[in-house]
Short mmCIF file of C-alpha atoms and ligand atoms in Angstrom, two decimals:
data_model
loop_
_atom_site.label_atom_id
_atom_site.label_comp_id
_atom_site.label_asym_id
_atom_site.label_seq_id
_atom_site.Cartn_x
_atom_site.Cartn_y
_atom_site.Cartn_z
CA MET A 1 -8.47 -36.70 24.94
CA PHE A 2 -11.93 -34.52 25.98
CA GLN A 3 -15.64 -34.75 25.28
CA SER A 4 -15.51 -31.17 24.70
CA LEU A 5 -13.76 -27.85 25.40
CA ALA A 6 -15.50 -24.81 26.40
CA VAL A 7 -15.05 -21.44 27.94
CA SER A 8 -17.69 -19.74 30.01
CA SER A 9 -17.73 -16.18 31.17
CA LYS A 10 -19.33 -16.86 34.34
CA LEU A 11 -17.30 -17.86 37.31
CA SER A 12 -19.06 -20.46 39.34
CA GLY A 13 -18.68 -20.93 42.83
CA SER A 14 -17.46 -24.54 43.12
CA VAL A 15 -15.46 -26.28 40.50
CA ASP A 16 -13.76 -29.66 39.86
CA VAL A 17 -9.86 -27.83 39.68
CA LEU A 18 -8.04 -24.73 40.40
CA VAL A 19 -5.38 -24.45 38.13
CA LEU A 20 -2.44 -22.03 39.44
CA GLY A 21 1.02 -21.19 37.99
CA TYR A 22 4.09 -20.50 39.65
CA PHE A 23 7.59 -19.91 38.68
CA ASN A 24 10.69 -22.12 39.04
CA GLY A 25 11.94 -21.24 42.91
CA GLN A 26 9.00 -18.57 43.65
CA PRO A 27 6.69 -18.91 46.06
CA LEU A 28 3.22 -18.78 45.32
CA ASP A 29 2.57 -15.16 43.89
CA ALA A 30 0.13 -12.69 46.24
CA LYS A 31 -3.14 -12.72 43.67
CA SER A 32 -2.94 -16.73 43.69
CA LYS A 33 -2.41 -17.25 47.23
CA ARG A 34 -5.60 -15.37 47.98
CA LEU A 35 -7.47 -17.78 46.10
CA ASP A 36 -5.28 -20.68 47.89
CA ILE A 37 -7.64 -20.25 51.27
CA GLU A 38 -6.87 -23.34 53.36
CA GLY A 39 -3.31 -22.71 52.26
CA VAL A 40 -2.96 -26.32 50.86
CA ALA A 41 -1.38 -24.88 47.78
CA ALA A 42 1.37 -22.94 49.20
CA ALA A 43 2.21 -26.10 51.58
CA ALA A 44 2.29 -28.40 48.51
CA LEU A 45 4.92 -26.20 46.77
CA ALA A 46 7.32 -27.27 49.66
CA ARG A 47 6.90 -30.99 48.09
CA PRO A 48 10.08 -32.11 46.22
CA GLU A 49 8.34 -32.48 43.12
CA ALA A 50 7.49 -28.91 42.92
CA THR A 51 10.48 -28.04 40.59
CA GLY A 52 8.75 -25.26 38.80
CA GLU A 53 10.18 -26.57 35.74
CA ALA A 54 7.57 -25.87 32.82
CA GLY A 55 5.08 -28.07 32.55
CA SER A 56 5.61 -29.94 35.73
CA VAL A 57 2.48 -30.70 37.92
CA VAL A 58 1.90 -30.77 41.83
CA GLU A 59 -1.39 -31.35 43.09
CA ALA A 60 -2.74 -30.18 46.29
CA PHE A 61 -6.30 -31.03 47.70
CA PRO A 62 -8.17 -28.81 49.77
CA SER A 63 -11.24 -29.94 52.32
CA ALA A 64 -14.11 -31.24 51.84
CA LYS A 65 -15.69 -27.71 52.76
CA SER A 66 -14.30 -26.11 50.47
CA ALA A 67 -15.87 -24.95 47.00
CA VAL A 68 -12.58 -26.18 45.31
CA LYS A 69 -11.94 -30.06 45.17
CA ARG A 70 -8.41 -30.22 43.69
CA ILE A 71 -5.56 -27.59 42.76
CA VAL A 72 -3.47 -27.87 40.31
CA LEU A 73 -0.13 -25.93 40.36
CA ILE A 74 1.63 -25.84 37.26
CA GLY A 75 5.34 -25.00 37.05
CA LEU A 76 6.09 -22.10 34.34
CA GLY A 77 9.57 -22.51 34.34
CA GLU A 78 12.17 -19.90 34.88
CA LYS A 79 10.91 -16.78 35.30
CA GLY A 80 13.29 -14.48 33.03
CA VAL A 81 13.03 -16.84 29.87
CA PHE A 82 9.35 -17.23 30.22
CA THR A 83 7.64 -16.79 26.85
CA VAL A 84 4.35 -16.83 25.61
CA GLY A 85 5.02 -19.54 23.52
CA ALA A 86 5.98 -21.61 26.51
CA LEU A 87 2.26 -22.12 27.57
CA ARG A 88 1.09 -24.40 24.68
CA GLY A 89 2.95 -26.61 26.12
CA ILE A 90 2.37 -25.98 29.66
CA ALA A 91 -1.38 -26.23 28.78
CA GLY A 92 -0.54 -29.76 26.96
CA SER A 93 0.32 -30.80 30.42
CA VAL A 94 -2.45 -28.99 33.03
CA GLY A 95 -4.80 -30.58 30.14
CA ARG A 96 -3.00 -34.20 30.68
CA SER A 97 -3.98 -34.06 34.41
CA LEU A 98 -7.15 -32.42 33.98
CA ALA A 99 -7.84 -35.70 31.53
CA ALA A 100 -6.77 -37.95 34.30
CA SER A 101 -8.53 -36.58 37.03
CA LYS A 102 -11.81 -36.52 34.77
CA ALA A 103 -12.74 -32.78 35.38
CA GLY A 104 -15.50 -31.00 34.42
CA LEU A 105 -15.40 -27.49 35.56
CA VAL A 106 -12.13 -25.80 35.87
CA ARG A 107 -10.91 -22.01 36.50
CA VAL A 108 -7.66 -21.53 34.65
CA GLU A 109 -5.67 -18.83 36.95
CA ILE A 110 -2.04 -19.00 35.61
CA GLY A 111 -2.71 -15.28 34.43
CA LEU A 112 -2.53 -14.43 38.12
CA ALA A 113 1.17 -15.36 38.34
CA ILE A 114 2.21 -14.33 34.77
CA GLY A 115 0.83 -11.16 34.66
CA LEU A 116 2.38 -9.85 37.96
CA ALA A 117 5.72 -11.63 37.11
CA ILE A 118 5.96 -10.03 33.85
CA GLY A 119 3.26 -7.12 33.43
CA GLY A 120 4.66 -5.49 36.14
CA GLY A 121 8.05 -4.58 34.57
CA GLY A 122 9.41 -4.18 31.54
CA GLU A 123 7.99 -7.01 28.74
CA GLU A 124 4.96 -6.33 28.19
CA LEU A 125 2.83 -9.56 27.75
CA GLU A 126 -1.02 -9.38 27.14
CA ALA A 127 -3.50 -11.58 29.01
CA SER A 128 -5.37 -12.04 25.82
CA GLU A 129 -2.43 -13.70 24.14
CA SER A 130 -1.49 -15.95 26.96
CA GLY A 131 -5.00 -17.05 27.22
CA GLN A 132 -4.77 -17.94 23.44
CA ALA A 133 -1.49 -19.67 23.68
CA PHE A 134 -3.05 -21.56 26.54
CA GLY A 135 -6.44 -22.30 24.35
CA GLU A 136 -4.08 -23.38 21.58
CA GLY A 137 -2.51 -25.89 23.68
CA LEU A 138 -5.67 -27.54 25.26
CA GLY A 139 -7.30 -27.64 22.00
CA LEU A 140 -4.47 -29.39 20.16
CA LEU A 141 -3.85 -31.58 23.10
CA GLY A 142 -8.03 -32.34 22.72
CA TRP A 143 -7.37 -33.85 19.44
CA VAL A 144 -8.91 -37.20 18.76
CA CYS A 145 -9.58 -39.12 15.48
CA GLU A 146 -11.31 -42.48 16.03
CA GLU A 147 -13.08 -42.39 12.94
CA PHE A 148 -10.93 -45.22 11.63
CA LYS A 149 -10.79 -47.39 14.53
CA GLY A 150 -13.62 -50.21 14.84
CA SER A 151 -15.58 -52.49 16.84
CA ARG A 152 -12.65 -53.43 18.56
CA LEU A 153 -12.13 -50.03 20.05
CA LYS A 154 -12.41 -49.74 23.75
CA VAL A 155 -14.92 -46.89 24.45
CA THR A 156 -13.75 -44.47 27.00
CA LYS A 157 -15.72 -41.72 28.82
CA ARG A 158 -14.27 -38.47 28.12
CA SER A 159 -15.29 -35.68 30.39
CA ARG A 160 -16.38 -32.37 29.29
CA LEU A 161 -14.36 -29.21 30.00
CA VAL A 162 -15.65 -25.89 30.82
CA LEU A 163 -13.01 -23.42 31.35
CA SER A 164 -13.51 -20.19 33.20
CA SER A 165 -10.90 -17.39 34.29
CA SER A 166 -11.48 -14.29 36.38
CA ASP A 167 -9.27 -12.27 33.77
CA SER A 168 -12.03 -11.46 31.12
CA ASP A 169 -9.57 -10.76 28.54
CA PHE A 170 -7.50 -14.04 29.74
CA SER A 171 -11.01 -15.53 28.94
CA ALA A 172 -11.42 -14.38 25.66
CA GLY A 173 -8.14 -15.38 24.77
CA MET A 174 -8.72 -18.88 25.66
CA THR A 175 -12.10 -18.99 23.52
CA ARG A 176 -10.03 -17.47 20.20
CA GLY A 177 -7.21 -20.32 20.73
CA LEU A 178 -9.52 -23.04 20.97
CA ALA A 179 -11.20 -21.69 17.89
CA LEU A 180 -7.83 -21.82 16.36
CA ALA A 181 -7.11 -25.28 17.60
CA GLU A 182 -10.26 -26.31 15.96
CA SER A 183 -9.21 -25.29 12.57
CA THR A 184 -5.66 -26.82 13.06
CA ASN A 185 -7.59 -30.06 14.34
CA PHE A 186 -9.58 -30.37 11.04
CA THR A 187 -6.53 -30.23 9.41
CA ARG A 188 -5.42 -33.03 11.44
CA THR A 189 -8.14 -35.49 10.82
CA LEU A 190 -7.75 -34.98 6.83
CA SER A 191 -3.97 -35.65 7.36
CA GLN A 192 -4.95 -38.69 9.13
CA THR A 193 -7.60 -39.84 6.68
CA PRO A 194 -6.42 -42.88 4.66
CA PRO A 195 -5.73 -42.45 0.83
CA ASN A 196 -8.56 -45.27 -0.15
CA ILE A 197 -11.01 -42.60 1.72
CA ALA A 198 -9.16 -39.47 1.32
CA THR A 199 -9.03 -39.58 -2.76
CA THR A 200 -8.95 -36.91 -4.84
CA GLY A 201 -12.67 -36.57 -5.42
CA TYR A 202 -13.29 -36.72 -1.44
CA MET A 203 -10.50 -33.99 -0.94
CA ALA A 204 -12.56 -31.70 -3.57
CA GLU A 205 -15.81 -32.87 -1.53
CA GLN A 206 -14.06 -31.46 1.59
CA ALA A 207 -13.24 -28.24 -0.34
CA ARG A 208 -16.93 -27.81 -1.18
CA LYS A 209 -18.37 -28.93 2.13
CA LEU A 210 -15.80 -26.09 3.62
CA ALA A 211 -16.90 -23.58 1.73
CA ARG A 212 -20.35 -24.27 2.37
CA LYS A 213 -20.03 -24.30 6.12
CA VAL A 214 -17.94 -20.96 6.59
CA GLY A 215 -19.38 -19.04 3.85
CA LEU A 216 -16.24 -19.22 1.06
CA LYS A 217 -16.51 -18.95 -3.07
CA VAL A 218 -15.59 -22.59 -4.21
CA THR A 219 -14.62 -23.73 -7.90
CA VAL A 220 -13.07 -27.18 -8.81
CA LEU A 221 -11.15 -27.63 -12.27
CA GLU A 222 -11.48 -31.09 -13.03
CA GLY A 223 -11.52 -32.90 -16.68
CA GLN A 224 -11.73 -31.12 -19.70
CA ASP A 225 -11.38 -27.98 -17.23
CA LEU A 226 -7.88 -29.21 -16.51
CA VAL A 227 -7.01 -29.39 -20.44
CA ARG A 228 -8.83 -26.15 -21.27
CA GLU A 229 -6.72 -24.00 -18.57
CA ARG A 230 -3.76 -26.17 -19.45
CA LEU A 231 -2.95 -27.11 -16.13
CA GLN A 232 -0.41 -29.81 -17.44
CA GLY A 233 1.18 -30.64 -14.26
CA LEU A 234 -1.80 -31.94 -12.44
CA ILE A 235 -3.07 -33.82 -15.91
CA ASN A 236 0.27 -35.37 -16.25
CA VAL A 237 0.98 -36.66 -12.56
CA GLY A 238 -2.63 -37.48 -11.98
CA LYS A 239 -2.91 -39.93 -15.17
CA ALA A 240 -2.08 -43.39 -13.72
CA SER A 241 -4.69 -42.87 -10.80
CA GLU A 242 -8.38 -43.70 -11.35
CA ASN A 243 -8.76 -41.20 -8.88
CA LYS A 244 -8.67 -38.18 -11.10
CA PRO A 245 -6.48 -34.61 -10.29
CA CYS A 246 -8.39 -31.80 -10.19
CA MET A 247 -7.29 -27.85 -9.20
CA VAL A 248 -9.63 -26.36 -6.18
CA ARG A 249 -10.10 -22.55 -5.74
CA LEU A 250 -11.07 -21.15 -2.45
CA GLU A 251 -11.97 -17.48 -1.96
CA TYR A 252 -12.86 -15.54 1.41
CA VAL A 253 -14.41 -12.53 0.38
CA PRO A 254 -14.86 -9.83 3.10
CA LYS A 255 -17.88 -8.03 4.00
CA GLY A 256 -18.59 -4.75 3.75
CA SER A 257 -17.81 -2.27 0.66
CA GLY A 258 -14.32 -1.40 -0.64
CA ALA A 259 -12.64 -4.05 1.37
CA GLY A 260 -12.20 -6.55 -1.48
CA ALA A 261 -11.04 -4.09 -3.75
CA LYS A 262 -7.14 -4.47 -2.23
CA LYS A 263 -4.91 -7.62 -3.91
CA PRO A 264 -5.37 -10.93 -2.34
CA ILE A 265 -3.46 -13.15 -0.56
CA VAL A 266 -2.97 -16.14 -2.28
CA LEU A 267 -2.40 -19.57 -0.32
CA VAL A 268 -1.11 -22.73 -2.34
CA GLY A 269 -1.20 -25.96 -1.07
CA LYS A 270 0.55 -29.83 -2.56
CA THR A 271 -2.36 -31.70 -2.24
CA MET A 272 -0.87 -35.22 -3.18
CA THR A 273 -3.62 -37.73 -1.90
CA TYR A 274 -0.92 -40.57 -2.02
CA ASP A 275 2.79 -40.59 -3.60
CA THR A 276 4.02 -43.54 -4.78
CA GLY A 277 6.77 -41.96 -6.50
CA GLY A 278 5.00 -43.41 -9.63
CA LEU A 279 7.19 -45.15 -11.95
CA SER A 280 10.12 -43.86 -10.26
CA LEU A 281 8.62 -46.11 -7.64
CA LYS A 282 9.43 -45.75 -3.56
CA ILE A 283 11.26 -48.15 -2.16
CA ASN A 284 12.32 -49.71 1.43
CA ASN A 285 9.41 -48.48 3.12
CA GLY A 286 9.55 -44.64 1.75
CA MET A 287 5.84 -45.35 0.57
CA VAL A 288 4.52 -45.85 4.04
CA GLY A 289 2.95 -42.29 5.12
CA MET A 290 2.75 -40.83 1.93
CA LYS A 291 -1.13 -40.43 2.42
CA ARG A 292 0.10 -37.32 4.36
CA ASP A 293 1.37 -35.96 1.38
CA LYS A 294 -1.70 -33.63 0.89
CA ASP A 295 -0.75 -32.10 4.59
CA GLY A 296 0.28 -28.93 2.56
CA GLY A 297 -3.21 -28.37 0.91
CA CYS A 298 -4.73 -29.62 4.57
CA ALA A 299 -2.95 -27.11 6.17
CA VAL A 300 -4.21 -24.78 3.38
CA LEU A 301 -7.87 -25.91 3.88
CA GLY A 302 -7.60 -25.34 7.66
CA ALA A 303 -6.29 -21.94 7.39
CA MET A 304 -9.02 -21.00 5.04
CA HIS A 305 -11.34 -22.52 7.87
CA ALA A 306 -9.56 -20.05 10.20
CA ILE A 307 -9.88 -17.03 8.28
CA ALA A 308 -13.43 -17.49 7.63
CA THR A 309 -14.56 -17.86 11.18
CA VAL A 310 -12.00 -16.26 13.57
CA ILE A 311 -9.49 -13.99 11.44
CA LYS A 312 -11.92 -12.35 9.33
CA PRO A 313 -9.73 -9.89 7.46
CA ARG A 314 -10.84 -6.91 5.74
CA ARG A 315 -9.21 -8.31 2.51
CA ARG A 316 -9.58 -11.20 -0.06
CA VAL A 317 -7.49 -14.39 0.87
CA VAL A 318 -7.46 -17.02 -2.50
CA ALA A 319 -6.43 -20.85 -1.70
CA LEU A 320 -5.40 -22.86 -4.65
CA LEU A 321 -5.28 -26.70 -3.87
CA SER A 322 -3.39 -29.13 -6.37
CA ILE A 323 -5.07 -32.28 -6.00
CA ALA A 324 -3.80 -35.40 -7.44
CA GLU A 325 -2.70 -38.88 -6.70
CA ASN A 326 0.97 -40.05 -7.94
CA SER A 327 0.50 -43.60 -8.96
CA ILE A 328 1.43 -46.48 -11.22
CA SER A 329 -0.27 -47.83 -14.25
CA ASP A 330 0.21 -48.12 -18.16
CA GLU A 331 -1.17 -44.85 -18.19
CA ALA A 332 1.47 -42.74 -16.11
CA TYR A 333 3.46 -40.06 -16.95
CA ARG A 334 7.55 -41.37 -17.17
CA PRO A 335 10.69 -40.29 -16.94
CA ASP A 336 11.51 -38.69 -20.08
CA ASP A 337 8.01 -37.15 -20.50
CA VAL A 338 8.44 -33.53 -21.49
CA ILE A 339 5.86 -31.13 -20.18
CA THR A 340 4.67 -27.74 -21.25
CA TYR A 341 2.78 -25.71 -18.84
CA ARG A 342 0.64 -22.65 -19.26
CA ASN A 343 3.57 -20.21 -18.96
CA GLY A 344 5.29 -21.56 -21.89
CA VAL A 345 8.08 -23.13 -19.58
CA THR A 346 8.95 -26.68 -20.45
CA VAL A 347 9.74 -29.57 -17.82
CA GLU A 348 11.37 -32.81 -18.70
CA VAL A 349 10.75 -35.41 -16.40
CA THR A 350 13.54 -36.70 -15.19
CA ASN A 351 12.35 -38.24 -11.42
CA THR A 352 8.25 -39.31 -11.35
CA ASP A 353 8.86 -39.10 -7.98
CA ALA A 354 9.54 -34.87 -8.33
CA GLU A 355 5.90 -34.64 -8.46
CA GLY A 356 4.92 -32.01 -5.81
CA ARG A 357 6.84 -29.57 -7.58
CA LEU A 358 4.97 -30.23 -11.13
CA VAL A 359 1.50 -29.83 -9.53
CA LEU A 360 2.52 -26.76 -7.40
CA ALA A 361 4.22 -25.23 -10.94
CA ASP A 362 0.30 -25.33 -12.10
CA ALA A 363 -0.89 -23.61 -9.17
CA LEU A 364 1.91 -20.78 -9.12
CA CYS A 365 1.54 -20.09 -12.70
CA TRP A 366 -2.68 -19.47 -12.23
CA ALA A 367 -2.20 -17.46 -9.33
CA CYS A 368 0.39 -14.98 -10.93
CA GLU A 369 -1.68 -14.82 -14.26
CA LYS A 370 -5.29 -14.72 -12.73
CA GLU A 371 -5.09 -13.33 -9.20
CA ASN A 372 -2.94 -10.28 -8.94
CA PRO A 373 -2.03 -11.88 -5.88
CA ALA A 374 -0.46 -9.19 -3.27
CA TYR A 375 1.89 -12.49 -2.67
CA ILE A 376 2.02 -15.91 -2.53
CA VAL A 377 3.00 -18.37 -0.16
CA ASP A 378 3.01 -22.30 -0.65
CA LEU A 379 3.27 -25.25 1.64
CA ALA A 380 4.32 -28.72 0.43
CA THR A 381 5.71 -31.55 1.79
CA LEU A 382 8.39 -31.31 -1.15
CA THR A 383 11.22 -33.18 -0.22
CA GLY A 384 12.97 -36.13 2.20
CA GLY A 385 15.72 -33.22 2.13
CA VAL A 386 14.16 -30.78 4.33
CA VAL A 387 13.50 -33.64 6.75
CA VAL A 388 17.39 -34.40 7.03
CA ALA A 389 18.28 -31.06 7.20
CA LEU A 390 16.13 -29.84 9.81
CA GLY A 391 14.55 -32.64 11.32
CA SER A 392 10.79 -32.21 12.76
CA VAL A 393 12.32 -28.68 14.47
CA PHE A 394 11.76 -26.10 12.17
CA ALA A 395 9.89 -26.09 8.64
CA GLY A 396 12.68 -25.36 5.15
CA TYR A 397 11.66 -22.12 3.79
CA PHE A 398 12.42 -19.71 0.72
CA CYS A 399 11.43 -16.17 0.43
CA GLU A 400 13.66 -13.87 -1.68
CA ASP A 401 11.37 -10.87 -0.85
CA ALA A 402 12.66 -9.18 2.44
CA ARG A 403 9.24 -7.42 3.13
CA LEU A 404 7.32 -10.79 2.91
CA ARG A 405 10.31 -12.31 4.97
CA GLU A 406 9.16 -10.17 7.74
CA LYS A 407 6.02 -10.90 7.91
CA VAL A 408 6.18 -15.14 7.52
CA GLU A 409 8.66 -14.65 10.17
CA ALA A 410 6.80 -12.94 12.49
CA ALA A 411 3.72 -14.95 11.95
CA SER A 412 6.12 -17.69 12.71
CA VAL A 413 6.97 -16.28 16.17
CA ALA A 414 3.26 -15.33 16.87
CA SER A 415 1.80 -19.55 16.29
CA GLY A 416 5.45 -21.01 17.58
CA GLU A 417 5.64 -22.80 13.92
CA ARG A 418 9.21 -22.10 13.31
CA VAL A 419 10.88 -22.10 9.80
CA TRP A 420 14.22 -21.47 8.88
CA ARG A 421 15.26 -19.96 5.59
CA LEU A 422 17.21 -21.54 2.95
CA PRO A 423 19.31 -19.76 0.25
CA MET A 424 18.61 -19.15 -3.28
CA HIS A 425 21.37 -18.66 -5.93
CA ALA A 426 21.15 -18.72 -9.69
CA GLU A 427 23.52 -21.33 -9.50
CA TYR A 428 20.65 -23.63 -7.84
CA VAL A 429 18.50 -22.72 -11.05
CA GLU A 430 21.14 -23.36 -12.90
CA MET A 431 21.20 -26.92 -11.70
CA MET A 432 17.76 -27.43 -12.91
CA LYS A 433 18.24 -26.84 -16.66
CA SER A 434 17.77 -29.79 -19.12
CA PRO A 435 19.36 -30.50 -22.11
CA VAL A 436 16.07 -31.28 -23.77
CA ALA A 437 13.78 -29.10 -22.43
CA ASP A 438 13.70 -25.90 -20.39
CA LEU A 439 13.86 -27.78 -17.03
CA VAL A 440 14.35 -30.93 -15.46
CA ASN A 441 12.12 -31.73 -12.60
CA SER A 442 14.96 -32.99 -10.52
CA ASN A 443 18.70 -32.90 -10.71
CA PRO A 444 19.99 -36.48 -10.73
CA ASN A 445 22.68 -35.65 -8.28
CA ARG A 446 20.28 -35.23 -5.71
CA LYS A 447 22.29 -32.10 -3.83
CA ALA A 448 20.86 -29.89 -2.01
CA SER A 449 17.20 -31.07 -3.04
CA PRO A 450 15.00 -28.84 -1.06
CA ILE A 451 16.41 -25.96 -2.77
CA GLN A 452 16.26 -28.02 -5.90
CA GLY A 453 12.42 -28.00 -5.46
CA ALA A 454 12.45 -24.46 -4.50
CA ALA A 455 14.68 -23.38 -7.27
CA PHE A 456 12.50 -25.25 -9.72
CA LEU A 457 9.19 -23.27 -8.36
CA SER A 458 10.81 -20.06 -8.84
CA ALA A 459 10.27 -20.34 -12.46
CA PHE A 460 6.69 -20.64 -12.32
CA VAL A 461 6.48 -17.35 -10.33
CA THR A 462 6.51 -13.98 -12.42
CA PRO A 463 9.95 -12.26 -11.53
CA LYS A 464 9.27 -9.67 -8.59
CA MET A 465 6.17 -11.30 -6.99
CA PRO A 466 6.48 -11.63 -3.64
CA TRP A 467 6.58 -15.33 -2.68
CA ALA A 468 7.31 -17.81 0.06
CA HIS A 469 7.90 -21.79 -0.40
CA ILE A 470 7.52 -23.45 2.71
CA ASP A 471 8.69 -27.12 3.08
CA ILE A 472 6.91 -29.25 5.70
CA ALA A 473 7.97 -32.69 5.31
CA GLY A 474 9.40 -32.40 8.36
CA VAL A 475 6.84 -30.87 10.52
CA HIS A 476 3.36 -32.04 9.52
CA VAL A 477 3.74 -34.91 11.74
CA SER A 478 5.45 -35.61 15.17
CA GLU A 479 6.07 -38.90 17.00
CA LYS A 480 5.93 -36.76 19.92
CA ASN A 481 3.68 -37.78 22.80
CA ALA A 482 4.46 -34.67 25.27
CA GLY A 483 3.24 -31.03 25.96
CA CYS A 484 0.36 -30.36 23.70
CA TRP A 485 1.31 -32.96 21.07
CA VAL A 486 0.37 -36.40 20.59
CA ASP A 487 1.94 -38.81 18.06
CA GLY A 488 0.51 -38.27 14.72
CA PRO A 489 -0.46 -35.13 12.14
CA THR A 490 0.55 -31.75 13.56
CA GLY A 491 -1.58 -29.14 11.30
CA TRP A 492 1.78 -27.32 10.79
CA GLY A 493 1.26 -23.93 8.83
CA VAL A 494 -2.93 -23.48 10.08
CA ARG A 495 -2.08 -21.21 12.67
CA LEU A 496 0.98 -19.78 10.89
CA LEU A 497 -1.11 -18.91 7.64
CA ALA A 498 -3.74 -17.60 9.73
CA SER A 499 -1.24 -14.95 12.03
CA LEU A 500 0.10 -14.26 8.35
CA VAL A 501 -3.45 -12.82 7.04
CA GLU A 502 -4.41 -11.33 10.61
CA ALA A 503 -1.07 -9.05 10.64
CA ASP A 504 -1.53 -8.34 6.97
CA THR A 505 -5.54 -7.02 6.83
CA GLY A 506 -4.64 -3.65 5.98
CA LYS A 507 -6.86 -2.64 8.72
N1 BES B 601 6.38 -36.36 -0.78
C1 BES B 601 8.05 -36.57 -1.29
C2 BES B 601 8.69 -35.76 -0.16
C3 BES B 601 8.45 -36.17 1.28
C4 BES B 601 9.44 -37.16 1.59
C5 BES B 601 7.57 -36.08 2.10
C6 BES B 601 9.49 -37.82 3.32
C7 BES B 601 7.50 -36.16 3.52
C8 BES B 601 8.08 -37.37 3.88
C9 BES B 601 8.05 -36.24 -2.66
O1 BES B 601 7.09 -36.12 -3.34
C10 BES B 601 9.38 -36.41 -2.86
O2 BES B 601 9.33 -37.68 -3.25
N2 BES B 601 10.49 -36.01 -2.76
C11 BES B 601 11.58 -36.71 -3.68
C12 BES B 601 12.42 -35.64 -4.58
C13 BES B 601 13.38 -36.44 -5.06
C14 BES B 601 12.62 -37.52 -6.25
C15 BES B 601 14.15 -35.34 -5.87
C16 BES B 601 12.80 -36.55 -2.30
O3 BES B 601 12.95 -35.77 -1.39
O4 BES B 601 13.64 -37.67 -1.75
MN1 MN B 602 7.22 -37.75 -4.53
ZN1 ZN B 603 5.05 -36.19 -2.90
#
């Protein structure tokens, strides 16, 4: 959408666009009015299309001698129900309008309307928060991925947006929002990368590159390392592919003495570079799009990017990516195989398409045994069932620890990445018992499949360890082309995890 996006702290005299906000049914606020020197914006609000609906755009044109070429009046919706979160979508609408008019220098002053409306009374709304949400929205809208387009691509000239605001807190917020969107966009590009390019080795290389770029420790366990460490889920699921499985461990270590002493937060990501279903092959087009079965891991990588470049918490954060390709060949693991895990638990494979939980089990065992975590959060495109249940509106999540639940839910509200908790109960764990081994990886009755996944995973987390499992199969991709979203990967989880870590740095 844009060639580049940046924030400038200097307010330049003349700009291509001045962005002002107004609420449904309200006139222009007094401060915005002062910027509307010729009164063209106020006049435009009398037009019938000026509905005030959130994200609706009305344009006004000052005379040729004015320092402002164009005014974009953005509807903020109903005053009484306004939330900071709405600003992401609103920023998307502003961004679409800016892109269409090929704007360059843009002065964003929607904070004036918002500040007066809400900062003046009851609810407190920080300008930095609104600026961040606005920056996130613009940055998310700005994601472009043309790496896989060829000679038939029509080259379009995109504008270089430079944003400024008279409110330095709003401005700083925008800078931060753009940075968080950049981390998210890194995840989205990885998600978009096709499986013949984004192989297991490629994903490991991306982790190494990220580590070099932002300063993280990195270890890649592969081949004999996996055997030595008894990471049997990865070994088995990855057996059929020429692209060999691996586990990536990244670690963020804070600068300054003593800061690294606290228990780390551990983030785990399912990173299936392709999921054919294995010998329990996916049918009826169920395979298309399974390049995105790596999106849990991609989100964890994006979160580590944000943590190292934006959040910089005063505690360690460890990321574990279980990377494999679920393919078919004569070497494939099969239904009826039994796998023994490093914690001694044995699993009878009943369905090779329930592979995510098998590779996540390795990472969860590893985390509990080796990392001494404060808590663990895993992200995985685990089940089609969660898509049926919650669609693309909420991720399904499981967490039996009340304190961690509060943290995850607060991060969800802050980031706008919605989670809905699903239940856990001993009877679900009962459903995962095997007549042959300890557990089956899938109960053939297919009941409550997202919960089956979580119940299975719980056998690999030590009792009392705070742990949240987030099933992102419904939210990692969107067909929407509205607000700050374009059709494609969403990078879901990057901002939630960044916000989680930020709120919990122990500062
Ligand atoms: N990667 C899939 C889940 C998935 C489905 C993600 C649709 C995104 C969109 C997962 O590995 C899978 O195949 N799950 C099976 C589990 C079943 C065999 C127990 C499912 O949900 O059908
Ligand atoms: Mn599968
Ligand atoms: Zn899968």
